[in-house]
């Protein structure tokens, strides 16, 4: 594509054109249930009602949102937590009839004046973790759900045959229809349904339809993602963004939902009816100008998206390569962002919602698929984003085209790139050690760098292959660990230490070995190891700004709360700190980007008409964060043992890793553990590794002690009734439940510190009942 | 489709301007049916020392590529126009205009811009403004997407 200013109608993606008989496909739909509702105006960012659908009973109804619910749960993910609490049981599994798949918005969602205001927050009980997983995603569905009149949609029950759910905000009608003939893979079904439900044959009208789907692999794997479409009027394709983590697409397909469609009539930039639209436009223009002037000197998001991180991570030894064994690699420059810049289509407003000038959603158009069912076709590949590139590095795939191929199939098959890539990387390492081999992998040669084998593995998942390996491996690292241990094919410790999962969820793509705070950022989390709670590596490791346990705990209080706040509001986190004001470094606490925090204070007030300050924003999050942790406890998790992380995220598991960074680790033995240089020189490598192992494990437990203390939890990591009441979360059933769990922990002797404190070292409190004081 | 190669843009003769702001008043009449000028005018005259400066759209068209809904187009006569019925008020064009010439008034969410209608030229008592024809290629400015630019 050449330089800009090509009229919209003249853009050409070079993609393969499809000819579908949409009339025939649509006429095969059988309407199972219909519900007419009264359209109403959104007020100050809230539609003030949610939509409830039960596919088992075909019930469709509306629920009111009360002022009390807003006060306690704010919106978005908070509403999702409340709706889950009201609808599931502590014994609910991902495939239980009552499991609830929820898509929520938040008061900011649908605002066009400020970048990043189009996020949906999706929640369900995850197949990977058996607890709540929340995942945020762009695309147009969230805004259109709200413009249709609902702050959230809940879907309980399972359909008997494949269905689509249509939320027609134009007519004020909800319908559940059978969908026997539609494709399942997302790049096709999203396009089919956009064309099918569009009101008139124009690009603008197609832009008013959004589809949520998951592909064929989501049916056979625990890594199913949700693909949220957004019609691109220039490329004339239904592009998509993913709610990737935790298997939400698996739940969608388990409910036999082929897709959820939302459509709206023409909408304005004031559809959310904000209390103070003038302030929104002014704050929006201010940040647009910041991005205009600074992005190319800071993150270069507008040019290459999050892919710019690859070169930075590689330089700081943080880019996970060969299953996190190393943080940099000689071949890594092959996947640095300039190599993708060459492939991206340029000069298009690449936001995943209107008005997002950060525009990180890059695409490669006219990409020729190299393998599988779509071999030879030309398609638009959304991305790759940093995480997907990190997966490439982790699997040792260094060819940009293979990464695009991996990205394309993950998306259209409905597989989370992160879980898929991280898991394949682990299988590859097991292959290297002979714990897995060709025979044990159903004939796949899953060695590092074998892109074709990785793709073939994915094709087999999508086909529902019955091989033993494919069946287990598609359920993720945790199940494969258990399987390998049960088969006695390898050393249990090695398998546990190298498979990068915690709580059953695969790690996202950062090496955390040298940042204790970031180990906590992955481990001391609600849903599992995802960097959306905290990203503290630079603060901790590079700048050494949080040296003590108390400092790290403070960061692991503030940042998870702050980042949670985006999810309560339907916001993207990127415009907060992926562009910073020019004088940010001189601010009081630069890592918080105070000027942008102030923007968000003013924005929330301008939208909702509330009168909050920055402290109140953190409180909004704390209420929901504690609630979610308490729900994990309710479901039998959410304790110290569940915050376990694999040793690969702390230090060198294998000799090869130690030797590759020998100078660093030897130095740690001298400077931190107090050995003499001579002792280290004479010591054999196993002994050195064991010393480091014990030290780092203890450090992590001490960190957990400090963090639980700072968060006001018990020493076993349980939120307390006192803390809940203090936050205004006074639901008796919840308070009674956590008190009971705390009493059980007490009886079992679990309310004790986890770190081994030597003379001169102190735990966060000598009084183990500190939390009772509230 | 034939694309226009030239466009009429405003030229300012600073030495003639006396700062009477008749141009702004005429412009706000076109856009908001009022002679208030100021933030309701797409042309702005600013005092710069002893002289005056004009701030107005140069029809470079970078904003066309910024608009997520295709509300900004270059017309056959080369003029870049904003269709306020299509606009969803995101302000991306306002924020990204390289010369801050996409105008926004508190009176309305949707921005507005100079359409080279000549109302200001006719209103200027000092003949400090004129419309001149220039080549579009000479003013196009595609800088933001080029890496390292």
Coordinates of C-alpha atoms in Angstrom, one line a residue, chain A residues 98-610:
Chain A
X98 CA -24.7 -22.7 35.1
X99 CA -21.3 -21.3 34.1
X100 CA -21.9 -17.8 33.0
X101 CA -20.1 -16.1 30.1
X102 CA -20.3 -12.4 30.6
X103 CA -19.3 -9.5 28.4
X104 CA -19.4 -6.1 30.1
X105 CA -18.6 -2.6 29.1
X106 CA -18.0 0.1 31.8
X107 CA -18.8 3.8 31.8
X108 CA -16.0 4.9 29.5
X109 CA -16.8 2.2 26.9
X110 CA -18.1 3.8 23.7
X111 CA -16.6 7.2 24.3
X112 CA -14.8 8.4 21.1
X113 CA -13.0 11.5 22.3
X114 CA -10.2 9.8 24.4
X115 CA -8.0 7.0 23.1
X116 CA -8.6 3.5 24.3
X117 CA -12.3 3.8 25.3
X118 CA -13.7 0.8 23.5
X119 CA -12.8 -2.2 25.7
X120 CA -15.1 -5.0 26.6
X121 CA -14.3 -7.0 29.7
X122 CA -15.2 -10.7 29.5
X123 CA -15.5 -13.0 32.5
X124 CA -16.3 -16.7 33.0
X125 CA -15.1 -19.7 34.9
X126 CA -12.0 -20.8 33.0
X127 CA -11.3 -24.3 31.8
X128 CA -7.6 -23.7 32.5
X129 CA -7.8 -22.5 36.1
X130 CA -11.3 -23.5 37.3
X131 CA -11.6 -20.0 38.8
X132 CA -12.8 -16.6 37.3
X133 CA -10.8 -15.5 34.3
X134 CA -11.3 -11.9 33.1
X135 CA -10.0 -10.8 29.8
X136 CA -10.2 -7.4 28.1
X137 CA -10.6 -6.9 24.4
X138 CA -11.1 -4.2 21.8
X139 CA -13.3 -4.2 18.8
X140 CA -16.7 -2.7 18.4
X141 CA -18.9 -5.1 20.2
X142 CA -18.7 -3.5 23.7
X143 CA -19.7 0.0 22.5
X144 CA -22.5 -1.5 20.4
X145 CA -23.8 -3.6 23.3
X146 CA -24.0 -0.5 25.3
X147 CA -25.5 1.6 22.5
X148 CA -28.1 -1.2 22.2
X149 CA -29.0 -0.5 25.7
X150 CA -27.1 -2.9 27.9
X151 CA -24.0 -2.4 30.2
X152 CA -23.4 -6.2 30.1
X153 CA -24.7 -9.4 28.7
X154 CA -24.7 -12.7 30.6
X155 CA -25.1 -16.1 28.9
X156 CA -25.9 -19.1 31.0
X157 CA -26.9 -22.6 29.9
X158 CA -26.0 -24.5 26.8
X159 CA -27.7 -24.7 23.5
X160 CA -28.5 -28.1 21.9
X161 CA -27.3 -27.1 18.5
X162 CA -25.1 -24.2 17.1
X163 CA -26.7 -20.8 17.6
X164 CA -26.1 -17.2 17.0
X165 CA -27.4 -14.6 19.4
X166 CA -28.4 -11.3 17.7
X167 CA -28.6 -8.1 19.7
X168 CA -30.3 -5.7 17.3
X169 CA -30.0 -2.3 18.9
X170 CA -31.6 -0.8 15.8
X171 CA -34.9 -2.5 16.3
X172 CA -34.7 -3.2 20.0
X173 CA -34.9 -7.0 19.5
X174 CA -32.8 -9.9 20.9
X175 CA -33.0 -13.3 19.2
X176 CA -31.5 -16.7 19.5
X177 CA -31.3 -18.4 16.2
X178 CA -29.9 -21.8 15.1
X179 CA -26.9 -21.3 12.7
X180 CA -26.2 -24.6 11.0
X181 CA -24.5 -23.4 7.8
X182 CA -22.2 -20.6 8.9
X183 CA -18.5 -21.2 9.1
X184 CA -17.0 -21.6 12.5
X185 CA -13.5 -20.1 12.0
X186 CA -13.5 -16.5 13.0
X187 CA -12.1 -14.8 9.9
X188 CA -14.9 -16.3 7.9
X189 CA -17.9 -16.3 10.3
X190 CA -17.3 -12.7 11.4
X191 CA -17.4 -11.6 7.8
X192 CA -20.4 -13.7 6.9
X193 CA -22.5 -12.4 9.8
X194 CA -21.4 -8.8 9.2
X195 CA -22.7 -9.0 5.7
X196 CA -25.8 -11.0 6.8
X197 CA -27.0 -8.5 9.5
X198 CA -26.0 -5.3 7.9
X199 CA -28.9 -2.9 7.4
X200 CA -27.8 -1.5 4.0
X201 CA -25.1 -2.2 1.6
X202 CA -22.5 0.4 2.6
X203 CA -19.1 0.4 4.4
X204 CA -20.6 2.8 7.0
X205 CA -23.4 0.4 7.7
X206 CA -21.1 -2.6 7.9
X207 CA -19.1 -0.6 10.4
X208 CA -22.2 -0.7 12.7
X209 CA -22.1 -4.5 13.1
X210 CA -19.8 -6.3 15.4
X211 CA -19.5 -10.1 15.9
X212 CA -18.0 -12.2 18.7
X213 CA -16.9 -15.7 17.8
X214 CA -14.4 -18.4 18.5
X215 CA -13.0 -20.8 15.9
X216 CA -13.0 -24.6 15.5
X217 CA -9.9 -25.2 17.7
X218 CA -11.7 -23.5 20.6
X219 CA -14.0 -26.6 20.7
X220 CA -11.1 -29.0 21.3
X221 CA -8.7 -26.9 23.4
X222 CA -8.7 -25.0 26.7
X223 CA -7.1 -22.1 25.0
X224 CA -10.2 -20.8 23.2
X225 CA -10.2 -17.1 22.7
X226 CA -13.0 -14.7 21.8
X227 CA -12.6 -12.8 18.6
X228 CA -14.3 -9.4 18.6
X229 CA -14.8 -7.9 15.1
X230 CA -14.4 -4.4 14.0
X231 CA -15.2 -3.6 10.4
X232 CA -12.4 -1.7 8.6
X233 CA -14.0 0.6 6.0
X234 CA -10.7 1.0 4.1
X235 CA -9.6 -2.6 4.0
X236 CA -13.2 -3.8 3.8
X237 CA -12.6 -6.7 6.1
X238 CA -13.9 -7.7 9.5
X239 CA -10.8 -7.3 11.5
X240 CA -10.6 -8.7 15.0
X241 CA -9.2 -8.3 18.5
X242 CA -9.0 -11.1 21.0
X243 CA -10.1 -11.7 24.5
X244 CA -7.3 -14.2 24.7
X245 CA -6.6 -15.5 28.2
X246 CA -8.2 -18.3 30.1
X247 CA -10.3 -20.1 27.5
X248 CA -13.3 -17.9 27.1
X249 CA -13.7 -19.1 23.6
X250 CA -13.8 -22.6 24.8
X251 CA -16.7 -21.7 27.0
X252 CA -18.4 -20.0 24.1
X253 CA -18.2 -23.1 21.9
X254 CA -19.2 -25.4 24.8
X255 CA -22.4 -23.4 25.0
X256 CA -22.7 -24.1 21.2
X257 CA -22.6 -20.4 20.4
X258 CA -21.2 -19.8 16.9
X259 CA -21.4 -16.1 17.4
X260 CA -22.9 -13.1 19.2
X261 CA -23.8 -10.2 16.9
X262 CA -24.5 -6.6 18.0
X263 CA -25.7 -4.0 15.6
X264 CA -26.6 -0.4 16.0
X265 CA -28.1 2.4 14.0
X266 CA -26.1 5.5 13.4
X267 CA -24.6 6.8 16.6
X268 CA -22.9 10.0 17.6
X269 CA -19.9 10.9 19.6
X270 CA -22.2 11.7 22.5
X271 CA -24.0 8.4 22.6
X272 CA -22.8 7.8 26.1
X273 CA -24.5 11.0 27.2
X274 CA -21.6 12.2 29.3
X275 CA -22.2 14.7 32.0
X276 CA -19.6 17.2 30.6
X277 CA -18.9 16.6 26.9
X278 CA -16.8 19.8 26.6
X279 CA -14.2 18.5 29.1
X280 CA -14.0 15.2 27.3
X281 CA -13.2 16.8 23.9
X282 CA -10.6 19.0 25.6
X283 CA -8.9 16.1 27.4
X284 CA -9.1 14.0 24.2
X285 CA -7.5 16.7 22.1
X286 CA -4.7 17.2 24.6
X287 CA -3.7 13.5 24.5
X288 CA -4.1 13.2 20.8
X289 CA -1.6 16.0 20.5
X290 CA 0.7 14.3 22.9
X291 CA 0.6 11.1 20.9
X292 CA 1.1 13.2 17.7
X293 CA 4.2 14.9 19.0
X294 CA 5.8 12.2 21.2
X295 CA 4.8 8.7 20.1
X296 CA 7.5 8.5 17.4
X297 CA 10.2 9.3 20.0
X298 CA 8.7 7.1 22.7
X299 CA 7.0 3.8 21.9
X300 CA 6.3 4.1 18.1
X301 CA 3.0 2.5 18.7
X302 CA 1.4 4.2 15.7
X303 CA 4.0 2.7 13.4
X304 CA 4.6 -0.9 14.7
X305 CA 2.2 -1.4 17.6
X306 CA 3.4 -3.2 20.7
X307 CA 6.0 -5.0 18.5
X308 CA 8.5 -2.3 19.3
X309 CA 9.0 -4.1 22.6
X310 CA 10.8 -7.0 21.0
X311 CA 14.1 -5.2 20.6
X312 CA 13.9 -3.6 24.0
X313 CA 13.2 -6.9 25.7
X314 CA 15.9 -8.6 23.8
X315 CA 18.4 -5.9 24.9
X316 CA 17.5 -6.3 28.5
X317 CA 17.6 -10.1 28.5
X318 CA 13.8 -10.2 29.0
X319 CA 12.6 -11.7 25.7
X320 CA 11.6 -15.2 26.5
X321 CA 13.4 -17.6 24.1
X322 CA 13.3 -21.4 24.0
X323 CA 10.7 -21.6 26.8
X324 CA 12.1 -18.8 28.9
X325 CA 15.5 -20.5 29.2
X326 CA 17.1 -17.3 27.9
X327 CA 16.1 -13.6 27.7
X328 CA 17.9 -12.8 24.5
X329 CA 19.0 -14.6 21.5
X330 CA 21.4 -14.0 18.6
X331 CA 18.7 -14.5 16.0
X332 CA 16.2 -12.2 17.7
X333 CA 16.9 -9.2 15.5
X334 CA 15.1 -11.1 12.7
X335 CA 11.8 -10.4 14.5
X336 CA 12.6 -6.8 15.5
X337 CA 9.8 -4.4 14.7
X338 CA 11.4 -2.9 11.5
X339 CA 10.9 -6.4 9.9
X340 CA 7.2 -6.2 10.5
X341 CA 7.0 -2.6 9.6
X342 CA 7.9 -3.6 6.1
X343 CA 4.9 -5.9 6.0
X344 CA 2.3 -3.8 7.7
X345 CA -0.2 -1.8 5.7
X346 CA 0.4 1.9 6.4
X347 CA -1.5 5.1 6.7
X348 CA -4.8 3.8 8.1
X349 CA -6.3 4.8 11.4
X350 CA -5.6 1.5 13.1
X351 CA -7.5 2.0 16.4
X352 CA -9.7 -0.9 17.5
X353 CA -12.3 1.6 18.5
X354 CA -13.0 5.0 17.1
X355 CA -10.8 7.8 18.3
X356 CA -8.0 5.7 19.5
X357 CA -5.0 7.5 18.0
X358 CA -2.6 5.2 19.7
X359 CA -3.6 3.0 16.8
X360 CA -1.5 0.0 17.8
X361 CA -3.7 -2.5 15.9
X362 CA -1.5 -3.2 12.9
X363 CA -2.3 -5.6 10.1
X364 CA -0.6 -7.4 7.2
X365 CA -3.0 -7.5 4.3
X366 CA -2.9 -10.0 1.5
X367 CA -0.8 -12.5 3.4
X368 CA -0.6 -15.8 1.6
X369 CA -1.4 -18.7 4.0
X370 CA 1.2 -21.4 3.8
X371 CA -0.4 -24.4 5.5
X372 CA -3.6 -26.0 6.6
X373 CA -7.2 -25.6 5.3
X374 CA -6.7 -22.0 4.0
X375 CA -3.4 -22.7 2.3
X376 CA -2.9 -20.5 -0.8
X377 CA -5.6 -18.0 0.2
X378 CA -4.8 -14.4 0.9
X379 CA -5.9 -13.0 4.2
X380 CA -5.6 -10.0 6.5
X381 CA -3.6 -10.9 9.7
X382 CA -4.3 -8.7 12.7
X383 CA -1.0 -8.2 14.5
X384 CA 1.3 -9.6 15.5
X385 CA 1.4 -7.9 18.8
X386 CA 4.4 -8.2 21.2
X387 CA 3.0 -11.2 23.0
X388 CA 2.6 -13.1 19.8
X389 CA 6.1 -12.2 18.7
X390 CA 7.4 -13.3 22.2
X391 CA 5.7 -16.7 21.5
X392 CA 7.7 -16.8 18.3
X393 CA 10.9 -16.3 20.2
X394 CA 9.8 -18.8 22.9
X395 CA 9.3 -21.5 20.2
X396 CA 12.5 -20.3 18.5
X397 CA 10.6 -19.3 15.3
X398 CA 12.6 -16.5 13.8
X399 CA 10.9 -16.0 10.5
X400 CA 8.4 -13.2 10.4
X401 CA 6.2 -15.1 7.9
X402 CA 5.9 -18.1 10.2
X403 CA 5.0 -15.9 13.1
X404 CA 2.3 -14.4 10.8
X405 CA 1.1 -17.9 9.9
X406 CA 1.0 -18.8 13.6
X407 CA -0.8 -15.5 14.4
X408 CA -3.4 -16.0 11.6
X409 CA -4.3 -19.6 12.6
X410 CA -4.4 -18.9 16.3
X411 CA -6.9 -16.1 15.6
X412 CA -9.2 -17.8 13.2
X413 CA -9.1 -21.1 15.0
X414 CA -9.9 -19.2 18.2
X415 CA -6.7 -20.0 20.1
X416 CA -5.0 -17.6 22.5
X417 CA -1.6 -16.9 21.0
X418 CA -0.1 -16.6 24.5
X419 CA -1.2 -19.9 25.9
X420 CA -0.7 -21.7 22.7
X421 CA 2.8 -20.3 22.1
X422 CA 4.0 -20.7 25.8
X423 CA 2.6 -24.3 25.9
X424 CA 4.2 -25.4 22.6
X425 CA 7.5 -23.9 23.8
X426 CA 7.3 -26.1 26.9
X427 CA 6.5 -29.2 24.8
X428 CA 9.5 -28.3 22.6
X429 CA 11.8 -28.2 25.6
X430 CA 10.4 -31.6 26.8
X431 CA 11.1 -32.8 23.3
X432 CA 14.7 -31.6 23.5
X433 CA 15.2 -33.6 26.7
X434 CA 13.6 -36.7 25.3
X435 CA 10.8 -36.6 27.8
X436 CA 8.6 -36.2 24.7
X437 CA 9.6 -37.6 21.4
X438 CA 8.1 -38.2 18.0
X439 CA 6.2 -41.2 19.0
X440 CA 4.8 -39.7 22.2
X441 CA 3.8 -36.6 20.2
X442 CA 1.6 -38.5 17.8
X443 CA 4.3 -38.3 15.1
X444 CA 4.9 -34.6 15.4
X445 CA 8.6 -33.5 15.6
X446 CA 8.0 -30.7 18.1
X447 CA 11.5 -29.5 18.4
X448 CA 12.5 -25.9 18.9
X449 CA 12.2 -23.9 15.7
X450 CA 10.0 -26.4 13.9
X451 CA 7.2 -24.1 12.7
X452 CA 5.6 -26.6 10.5
X453 CA 5.2 -29.1 13.3
X454 CA 3.7 -26.3 15.6
X455 CA 1.2 -25.4 12.9
X456 CA 0.4 -29.0 12.2
X457 CA -0.3 -29.4 15.9
X458 CA -2.8 -26.5 15.7
X459 CA -4.5 -27.9 12.6
X460 CA -4.9 -31.2 14.4
X461 CA -6.5 -29.4 17.4
X462 CA -8.9 -27.6 15.0
X463 CA -9.8 -30.9 13.4
X464 CA -10.6 -32.5 16.7
X465 CA -7.8 -35.1 16.3
X466 CA -8.1 -38.0 18.7
X467 CA -4.4 -38.6 19.3
X468 CA -3.5 -38.9 22.9
X469 CA -0.8 -36.2 22.8
X470 CA -2.9 -33.7 20.9
X471 CA -5.8 -34.3 23.2
X472 CA -3.8 -33.6 26.4
X473 CA -1.6 -31.0 24.9
X474 CA -4.5 -28.9 23.8
X475 CA -5.6 -28.6 27.4
X476 CA -2.4 -26.8 28.3
X477 CA 0.8 -27.1 30.3
X478 CA -0.8 -28.1 33.7
X479 CA -2.5 -31.1 32.2
X480 CA 0.6 -32.1 30.2
X481 CA 2.7 -31.8 33.4
X482 CA 0.4 -34.2 35.2
X483 CA 0.3 -36.5 32.1
X484 CA 4.1 -36.6 31.8
X485 CA 4.5 -37.2 35.6
X486 CA 1.9 -40.0 35.5
X487 CA 3.7 -41.6 32.6
X488 CA 7.0 -41.4 34.5
X489 CA 8.7 -40.1 31.3
X490 CA 10.8 -37.5 33.1
X491 CA 11.9 -36.0 36.4
X492 CA 8.9 -34.5 38.2
X493 CA 10.9 -31.6 39.5
X494 CA 12.2 -30.7 36.1
X495 CA 8.8 -30.9 34.6
X496 CA 7.2 -28.8 37.3
X497 CA 10.0 -26.2 37.2
X498 CA 10.1 -25.7 33.5
X499 CA 6.4 -25.6 32.5
X500 CA 5.5 -22.0 32.6
X501 CA 2.0 -22.0 34.2
X502 CA 0.6 -20.8 37.4
X503 CA -2.9 -21.6 38.6
X504 CA -3.2 -23.6 35.4
X505 CA -2.8 -20.6 33.1
X506 CA 0.2 -20.2 30.8
X507 CA 2.6 -17.3 31.4
X508 CA 2.6 -14.3 29.1
X509 CA 5.9 -13.3 27.4
X510 CA 8.4 -11.8 29.9
X511 CA 11.4 -13.3 31.5
X512 CA 11.2 -12.5 35.2
X513 CA 14.2 -14.3 36.6
X514 CA 15.9 -11.1 37.8
X515 CA 12.9 -9.2 39.0
X516 CA 11.4 -10.5 42.2
X517 CA 8.6 -7.9 42.1
X518 CA 7.6 -9.1 38.6
X519 CA 7.6 -12.7 39.9
X520 CA 5.0 -11.4 42.3
X521 CA 3.3 -9.5 39.4
X522 CA 2.7 -12.9 37.8
X523 CA 2.1 -15.1 40.8
X524 CA 0.3 -13.0 43.3
X525 CA -2.6 -12.4 40.9
X526 CA -6.2 -13.1 40.6
X527 CA -6.6 -15.1 37.4
X528 CA -3.0 -16.3 36.8
X529 CA 0.3 -15.1 35.2
X530 CA -0.7 -12.3 32.9
X531 CA 1.1 -9.0 32.8
X532 CA -2.1 -6.9 33.0
X533 CA -1.9 -6.7 36.8
X534 CA 1.6 -5.3 37.2
X535 CA 4.6 -4.8 35.0
X536 CA 7.4 -3.9 37.4
X537 CA 10.5 -5.2 35.7
X538 CA 12.1 -1.9 34.8
X539 CA 11.2 -0.3 38.1
X540 CA 12.6 -3.2 40.0
X541 CA 15.4 -4.6 38.0
X542 CA 16.7 -1.8 35.8
X543 CA 16.1 1.3 38.0
X544 CA 16.2 -0.5 41.4
X545 CA 13.4 1.9 42.5
X546 CA 11.7 -0.6 44.8
X547 CA 14.5 -2.3 46.8
X548 CA 12.8 -3.6 50.0
X549 CA 10.0 -6.1 50.4
X550 CA 7.8 -3.3 51.7
X551 CA 8.6 -1.2 48.5
X552 CA 7.8 -4.1 46.3
X553 CA 4.6 -4.9 48.2
X554 CA 3.5 -1.3 47.8
X555 CA 4.0 -1.5 44.1
X556 CA 2.2 -4.8 44.1
X557 CA -0.7 -3.1 45.8
X558 CA -0.8 0.1 43.8
X559 CA -0.2 -1.1 40.2
X560 CA -2.6 -4.1 40.3
X561 CA -5.3 -1.8 41.7
X562 CA -4.5 0.9 39.2
X563 CA -4.5 -1.5 36.2
X564 CA -7.7 -3.2 37.5
X565 CA -9.4 0.2 37.3
X566 CA -9.1 0.2 33.5
X567 CA -11.2 -3.0 33.4
X568 CA -13.9 -1.5 35.6
X569 CA -14.4 1.3 33.1
X570 CA -14.1 -0.3 29.7
X571 CA -10.7 1.2 29.0
X572 CA -7.4 0.2 27.4
X573 CA -4.3 0.7 29.6
X574 CA -2.0 1.7 26.7
X575 CA -2.8 5.4 26.5
X576 CA -1.9 5.7 30.2
X577 CA 1.8 4.9 30.0
X578 CA 2.7 4.0 26.5
X579 CA 2.8 7.7 25.8
X580 CA 4.0 10.0 28.6
X581 CA 3.9 13.7 28.9
X582 CA 7.2 15.3 27.9
X583 CA 8.0 16.4 31.5
X584 CA 6.9 13.1 33.1
X585 CA 10.3 12.3 34.4
X586 CA 10.2 15.4 36.6
X587 CA 6.9 14.4 38.2
X588 CA 6.7 13.1 41.7
X589 CA 6.2 9.5 40.9
X590 CA 7.0 9.1 37.2
X591 CA 6.1 5.4 37.0
X592 CA 2.5 6.4 37.8
X593 CA 2.4 9.0 35.1
X594 CA 0.5 11.4 37.4
X595 CA -0.7 13.8 34.7
X596 CA -2.5 10.9 32.9
X597 CA -3.9 9.7 36.2
X598 CA -5.3 13.2 36.6
X599 CA -6.8 12.9 33.1
X600 CA -8.6 9.8 34.1
X601 CA -10.0 11.4 37.3
X602 CA -11.3 14.3 35.2
X603 CA -12.6 11.9 32.6
X604 CA -14.5 9.7 35.0
X605 CA -16.1 12.9 36.5
X606 CA -16.9 14.3 33.1
X607 CA -18.6 11.0 32.0
X608 CA -20.4 10.0 35.2
X609 CA -21.0 13.3 36.8
X610 CA -19.4 11.9 40.0

